[in-house]
Amino acid sequence: MMDISHSNLLEMEKPYRNTLINSLPGLKCLQMVGTMSENGHSNLGLFNSIFHVGSDPALLGMILRPKSTDHATLSNIERTGFYTFNNVLEGFIAQAHQTSARYPAGFSEFVECGFTESFLGGFEAPFVAESTIKIALTLQEVLPIKINGTTLVIGKITHVHLPDNLVAKDGYVDHFKAGTLTVAGLDSYFAPRPVARFKYAKANQSVQEL
Amino acid sequence: MMDISHSNLLEMEKPYRNTLINSLPGLKCLQMVGTMSENGHSNLGLFNSIFHVGSDPALLGMILRPKSTDHATLSNIERTGFYTFNNVLEGFIAQAHQTSARYPAGFSEFVECGFTESFLGGFEAPFVAESTIKIALTLQEVLPIKINGTTLVIGKITHVHLPDNLVAKDGYVDHFKAGTLTVAGLDSYFAPRPVARFKYAKANQSVQEL
């Protein structure tokens, strides 16, 4: 058994701690985030601190590191107010990982990593044509997280593009069929293997499969 | 192709929209959160809006719905300052789903759903003995999200308990070996199937597997 105390964490070498802490909480929501740079170039970044904030209004949150390290994504979102989430598939996982490299300003990760820009429904940020689920977001709130200088960005879902056959009658989006990948840490990618879907749990009855 | 506009979203029936929006962003980080209630009972809840905030200090975030709906978890965290994250495994997935039912105050989900409370290293919140990865968190920040009345809770990792063989030489925690599950929406559980682990991406070289 490994028993890691707070002082053990403080004493660890930085790369070891980064890898440990990033991979510790489990499998994470993975999206390529599309934005427009000031110079008119499109920008694509890989993010995994993405989470549900609410359904009505439909809100998604994302944690971004300080501006210097997270490419141009945060400044592009703040300036334009628009961005897209695009799911990552097994067929292009190496290209998607490559979008996490630091390209100099003026280079588009779409071009450098081999993705196709797609502008849909007049939305002002680029989607990834190769993704099966494309989400348009409009910036709602930017909350600074003082404790470590990161930023929480909350966006409202204003458009969704996906094939009909991915959405069940009750609204459930099938990520197994969609081919959506998930990530542990910053570099280890997994596909989902279905285990079970259950009905809404109630205190006075046992769990039932849906 | 399904093309869902913002006005389509607004017109949807509530259960359909809830299911759609909850499942839309993909696979999420799933944890059972252990706390202590005021009456001395232990409390266990299931959460999936959990995310990495930083590695130094080691911080994890979690979104909680308004107090009335999220059982007692939020008030217990605010009162005591301590809580635990415990990973969900395939072998007890039905029991874990059952912890999302609303039990009246005075009932412990540990007892009702068949989990074993474990108090480790003098930490004041209960761990789930059946989980392979157990994380102790100390409350750092409570940020109200005004746009929809939810709350962002940030905790510092102050202790970690897990078997030695889950941690690689570089600090990477192996969730495939650990048996950690992930969830899409509120009710559909998946196990991870390994696809690839890549080296840190650099702009001037192609992606390499680790």
Coordinates of C-alpha atoms in Angstrom, one line a residue, chain A residues 52 133 171-175, chain B residues 18-28 184-186:
Chain A
H52 CA -21.1 20.1 -16.6
I133 CA -19.9 16.0 -31.7
G171 CA -32.0 12.7 -25.2
Y172 CA -29.0 10.5 -24.1
V173 CA -25.9 11.0 -26.3
D174 CA -24.1 7.8 -27.0
H175 CA -20.3 8.3 -26.7
Chain B
N18 CA -31.4 17.4 -18.8
T19 CA -30.4 14.0 -20.3
L20 CA -29.0 15.6 -23.5
I21 CA -27.0 18.3 -21.8
N22 CA -25.6 16.1 -19.1
S23 CA -24.4 13.4 -21.6
L24 CA -23.3 15.8 -24.3
P25 CA -19.7 16.8 -23.2
G26 CA -18.5 13.2 -22.9
L27 CA -17.0 10.9 -20.3
K28 CA -16.6 12.4 -16.9
A184 CA -21.6 9.8 -19.4
G185 CA -24.6 11.8 -18.3
L186 CA -25.9 10.8 -14.9

